[in-house]
Short mmCIF file of C-alpha atoms in Angstrom, two decimals:
data_model
loop_
_atom_site.label_atom_id
_atom_site.label_comp_id
_atom_site.label_asym_id
_atom_site.label_seq_id
_atom_site.Cartn_x
_atom_site.Cartn_y
_atom_site.Cartn_z
CA MET A 1 -8.78 -27.10 83.04
CA GLU A 2 -6.13 -28.55 80.74
CA GLN A 3 -6.86 -31.09 78.01
CA VAL A 4 -4.93 -32.85 75.26
CA TRP A 5 -6.71 -33.66 72.00
CA ARG A 6 -4.80 -35.97 69.67
CA TYR A 7 -5.42 -36.31 65.95
CA ALA A 8 -4.13 -38.98 63.61
CA THR A 9 -2.60 -36.56 61.10
CA SER A 10 -1.83 -32.87 60.78
CA ALA A 11 -4.66 -32.60 58.24
CA ASP A 12 -7.09 -34.04 60.78
CA LEU A 13 -5.75 -31.55 63.31
CA THR A 14 -6.27 -28.53 61.07
CA ASP A 15 -9.77 -29.55 59.95
CA ALA A 16 -10.99 -30.36 63.45
CA THR A 17 -9.45 -27.26 65.02
CA ALA A 18 -10.94 -24.93 62.41
CA GLU A 19 -14.41 -26.33 63.06
CA ARG A 20 -13.86 -26.28 66.84
CA LEU A 21 -12.84 -22.63 66.63
CA MET A 22 -15.81 -21.68 64.47
CA ARG A 23 -18.29 -23.44 66.77
CA HIS A 24 -16.67 -21.91 69.85
CA LEU A 25 -16.79 -18.36 68.51
CA VAL A 26 -20.44 -18.75 67.56
CA ALA A 27 -21.22 -20.07 71.04
CA LEU A 28 -19.34 -17.19 72.67
CA GLN A 29 -21.27 -14.67 70.62
CA ALA A 30 -24.51 -16.24 71.76
CA SER A 31 -23.51 -16.08 75.42
CA GLN A 32 -21.93 -12.63 75.73
CA ASP A 33 -22.38 -9.08 74.54
CA GLY A 34 -19.74 -7.18 72.64
CA PRO A 35 -16.97 -8.60 70.45
CA VAL A 36 -15.27 -11.96 70.76
CA ARG A 37 -11.54 -11.30 71.03
CA LEU A 38 -9.26 -13.72 69.19
CA CYS A 39 -5.46 -13.64 69.33
CA LEU A 40 -3.81 -15.30 66.33
CA THR A 41 -0.50 -17.00 65.73
CA GLY A 42 1.44 -17.49 62.52
CA GLY A 43 3.00 -20.54 60.95
CA ARG A 44 2.21 -23.38 58.59
CA ILE A 45 -0.33 -25.22 60.76
CA ALA A 46 -2.09 -22.02 61.81
CA ASN A 47 -2.45 -20.82 58.22
CA ARG A 48 -3.98 -24.14 57.20
CA ILE A 49 -6.46 -23.79 60.05
CA TYR A 50 -7.36 -20.27 58.88
CA GLU A 51 -7.97 -21.57 55.36
CA VAL A 52 -10.44 -24.18 56.58
CA PHE A 53 -11.98 -21.68 59.01
CA ALA A 54 -12.63 -19.19 56.20
CA ASP A 55 -14.22 -21.91 54.07
CA LEU A 56 -16.62 -22.71 56.94
CA ALA A 57 -17.88 -19.14 57.22
CA ASP A 58 -20.89 -19.65 54.97
CA ASP A 59 -22.11 -22.64 56.98
CA TYR A 60 -22.19 -21.05 60.44
CA ALA A 61 -24.01 -18.10 61.97
CA LEU A 62 -20.85 -16.22 62.88
CA ASP A 63 -21.35 -12.48 63.20
CA GLN A 64 -18.11 -11.44 61.59
CA SER A 65 -18.56 -7.83 62.70
CA ARG A 66 -18.21 -9.01 66.30
CA VAL A 67 -14.88 -10.82 65.96
CA GLU A 68 -11.91 -8.72 67.05
CA ILE A 69 -8.53 -9.99 65.86
CA TRP A 70 -5.14 -9.49 67.51
CA TRP A 71 -1.72 -11.09 67.08
CA GLY A 72 0.53 -12.77 69.63
CA ASP A 73 3.76 -11.83 67.88
CA GLU A 74 5.16 -10.48 64.65
CA ARG A 75 8.42 -10.22 62.75
CA PHE A 76 9.59 -6.59 62.68
CA VAL A 77 9.93 -6.29 58.92
CA PRO A 78 8.27 -4.03 56.31
CA THR A 79 4.56 -4.42 55.61
CA GLU A 80 5.03 -6.22 52.28
CA ASP A 81 7.71 -8.60 53.56
CA PRO A 82 6.46 -12.21 53.18
CA ALA A 83 7.94 -13.00 56.61
CA ARG A 84 5.14 -11.04 58.34
CA HIS A 85 2.47 -13.24 59.92
CA ALA A 86 -0.32 -10.74 59.40
CA GLY A 87 0.08 -10.56 55.63
CA HIS A 88 -0.50 -14.29 55.14
CA THR A 89 -3.32 -14.48 57.65
CA LEU A 90 -5.25 -11.50 56.34
CA ALA A 91 -4.92 -12.71 52.76
CA ILE A 92 -6.42 -16.07 53.77
CA LEU A 93 -9.26 -14.72 55.88
CA ALA A 94 -10.18 -11.90 53.51
CA ARG A 95 -11.19 -14.43 50.85
CA LYS A 96 -14.40 -15.12 52.79
CA LEU A 97 -14.53 -12.76 55.78
CA PRO A 98 -14.76 -8.97 55.88
CA MET A 99 -11.67 -7.50 57.55
CA ILE A 100 -13.08 -4.53 59.47
CA ALA A 101 -10.26 -2.09 60.16
CA SER A 102 -11.47 -1.09 63.62
CA MET A 103 -11.64 -4.78 64.64
CA THR A 104 -8.34 -5.91 63.12
CA HIS A 105 -5.13 -5.16 64.98
CA PRO A 106 -1.92 -6.23 63.23
CA MET A 107 1.30 -5.23 64.94
CA PRO A 108 3.09 -2.19 63.45
CA ALA A 109 5.51 -2.97 60.63
CA ALA A 110 9.08 -1.75 60.18
CA ASP A 111 8.15 0.86 57.60
CA GLY A 112 7.14 4.03 59.38
CA ILE A 113 8.27 3.18 62.92
CA ALA A 114 11.72 3.44 64.46
CA ASP A 115 12.42 -0.01 65.91
CA SER A 116 10.81 -3.06 67.50
CA ASP A 117 10.71 -1.40 70.92
CA ALA A 118 8.73 1.53 69.54
CA SER A 119 6.45 -0.90 67.72
CA ALA A 120 5.88 -2.82 70.96
CA ALA A 121 5.05 0.38 72.84
CA ALA A 122 2.53 1.38 70.16
CA TYR A 123 0.87 -2.03 70.26
CA ALA A 124 0.76 -2.02 74.06
CA LYS A 125 -1.11 1.28 73.95
CA GLU A 126 -3.57 -0.11 71.40
CA LEU A 127 -4.01 -3.32 73.40
CA GLY A 128 -4.65 -1.66 76.75
CA ASP A 129 -6.19 -4.11 79.19
CA THR A 130 -7.78 -6.30 76.48
CA VAL A 131 -8.42 -9.88 77.56
CA PHE A 132 -8.56 -12.45 74.76
CA ASP A 133 -11.34 -15.01 74.70
CA VAL A 134 -9.13 -17.41 72.75
CA THR A 135 -5.39 -17.24 72.08
CA LEU A 136 -3.93 -19.57 69.46
CA LEU A 137 -0.28 -20.50 69.88
CA GLY A 138 2.16 -22.57 67.90
CA MET A 139 5.23 -24.02 69.56
CA GLY A 140 8.83 -24.43 68.42
CA VAL A 141 11.02 -27.49 68.89
CA ASP A 142 12.66 -25.59 71.75
CA GLY A 143 9.33 -24.90 73.44
CA HIS A 144 9.16 -21.24 72.42
CA VAL A 145 5.79 -19.59 71.93
CA ALA A 146 5.05 -16.32 70.14
CA SER A 147 8.54 -14.72 70.14
CA LEU A 148 9.37 -15.76 73.69
CA PHE A 149 12.38 -18.06 73.75
CA PRO A 150 13.88 -20.23 76.50
CA ASP A 151 17.18 -19.03 78.01
CA HIS A 152 16.52 -15.61 76.50
CA PRO A 153 15.58 -12.20 77.94
CA SER A 154 12.21 -12.33 76.13
CA PHE A 155 11.12 -15.07 78.53
CA ALA A 156 11.91 -13.10 81.68
CA LEU A 157 9.16 -11.43 83.66
CA GLN A 158 8.90 -8.09 81.93
CA GLY A 159 6.30 -5.96 83.64
CA HIS A 160 5.15 -5.02 80.13
CA SER A 161 2.29 -6.29 78.00
CA VAL A 162 4.24 -6.18 74.72
CA ILE A 163 8.01 -6.24 74.14
CA GLY A 164 10.45 -5.71 71.35
CA VAL A 165 12.75 -8.69 70.79
CA ASN A 166 15.96 -7.56 69.14
CA ASP A 167 18.17 -10.65 69.19
CA ALA A 168 15.84 -13.57 68.61
CA PRO A 169 17.65 -16.90 68.13
CA LEU A 170 15.53 -17.55 65.03
CA GLY A 171 15.46 -15.25 62.04
CA PRO A 172 14.50 -12.58 61.55
CA PRO A 173 16.12 -11.46 64.82
CA SER A 174 13.97 -8.35 65.31
CA ARG A 175 10.42 -9.11 66.50
CA ILE A 176 7.49 -7.93 68.62
CA SER A 177 5.76 -10.22 71.10
CA LEU A 178 3.11 -10.31 73.76
CA THR A 179 4.65 -11.31 77.07
CA VAL A 180 4.00 -14.36 79.23
CA GLU A 181 1.81 -12.23 81.47
CA THR A 182 -0.33 -10.95 78.58
CA LEU A 183 -0.76 -14.33 76.93
CA SER A 184 -1.64 -15.92 80.27
CA ARG A 185 -4.50 -13.52 80.97
CA SER A 186 -6.35 -15.06 78.01
CA ARG A 187 -9.49 -16.92 78.97
CA GLU A 188 -8.44 -19.88 76.83
CA VAL A 189 -5.10 -20.82 75.27
CA TRP A 190 -5.06 -23.33 72.42
CA TYR A 191 -1.72 -24.87 71.45
CA LEU A 192 -1.54 -26.07 67.83
CA VAL A 193 1.34 -28.51 67.35
CA ALA A 194 2.21 -31.06 64.67
CA GLY A 195 5.28 -33.12 63.85
CA GLU A 196 7.53 -35.67 65.51
CA ASP A 197 10.26 -33.04 65.96
CA LYS A 198 8.00 -31.31 68.52
CA ALA A 199 7.35 -34.42 70.62
CA ILE A 200 10.01 -33.77 73.27
CA ALA A 201 8.94 -30.15 73.71
CA VAL A 202 5.25 -31.10 73.83
CA ALA A 203 5.85 -33.65 76.59
CA ALA A 204 7.90 -31.17 78.63
CA SER A 205 5.40 -28.36 78.09
CA VAL A 206 2.32 -30.40 79.01
CA ALA A 207 4.19 -31.44 82.16
CA GLY A 208 4.65 -27.74 82.99
CA ASP A 209 8.41 -27.41 82.57
CA PRO A 210 9.13 -23.90 83.97
CA ALA A 211 12.26 -23.55 81.83
CA ILE A 212 10.35 -23.22 78.57
CA PRO A 213 7.64 -20.71 77.61
CA ALA A 214 5.16 -23.39 76.50
CA GLY A 215 5.47 -24.95 79.93
CA VAL A 216 4.36 -21.71 81.58
CA VAL A 217 1.78 -19.96 79.36
CA ARG A 218 -1.71 -21.15 80.28
CA GLY A 219 -5.25 -19.84 79.89
CA CYS A 220 -7.08 -18.48 82.92
CA GLU A 221 -10.02 -20.82 82.33
CA SER A 222 -8.67 -23.57 80.10
CA THR A 223 -5.71 -24.73 78.05
CA LEU A 224 -6.12 -27.06 75.08
CA TRP A 225 -3.32 -29.01 73.45
CA LEU A 226 -4.43 -29.76 69.88
CA VAL A 227 -1.72 -32.05 68.56
CA ASP A 228 -1.22 -34.68 65.92
CA ARG A 229 -0.17 -38.22 66.78
CA ALA A 230 3.47 -37.56 65.95
CA ALA A 231 3.73 -34.52 68.23
CA ALA A 232 1.97 -36.44 71.02
CA GLY A 233 4.28 -39.42 70.70
CA LEU A 234 5.91 -39.01 74.13
CA LEU A 235 2.77 -38.18 76.07
CA PRO A 236 1.23 -40.83 78.34
CA TYR A 237 -1.72 -42.54 76.71
CA HIS A 238 -4.66 -43.73 78.76
CA SER A 239 -7.06 -46.23 77.24
CA CYS A 240 -10.52 -47.09 78.51
CA SER A 241 -12.21 -50.45 78.27
CA LEU A 242 -15.75 -49.00 78.29
#
């Protein structure tokens, strides 16, 4: 199943997505044993969603000890570098949610490990055959997701679950990323996209353009496009008279 949900503004998108995520995690916990596995993305829109999500924690019966957190990609920089996704995300969530070490899996940082390839190998071992219940993904104007870029070796079929990316076209050039295969074994993939500059890439990705990562990565059970009106500007719009 693939659906597009459009919101008038980016603020509407972040508020609605945070509540959707909270409700969905609570429902998953009620329907299955063991932890709910959530794979996070970084970026401006994602961090706003996490802020709203954390603020909702007191209003919902989420068992925070049963939420396991992973990351889809990371910049290979030192732990305290502000470019790291995990630092921002953990700081936001920790305001309201307990960050249990055994349930929180940031990718290894550049301090204490040789290079991005070694970091990727370490994360692959930690990940094992984990299947995410929900994977959140942003998308670049070029249709890249995580640190998988079009017309770049990172987008090729790898045969690995996690890869080091050493010449990324966006800075910083050294990164770690889950592969297309790993992201696509998620039960659900949620794309979070805002801004008119993303409209061309959104239209191509929703149409399944095989030349761009966002056109290929899909959830096993469902894929949701959660987009603001500007990002959805080139998508077909169907109205109903009922």
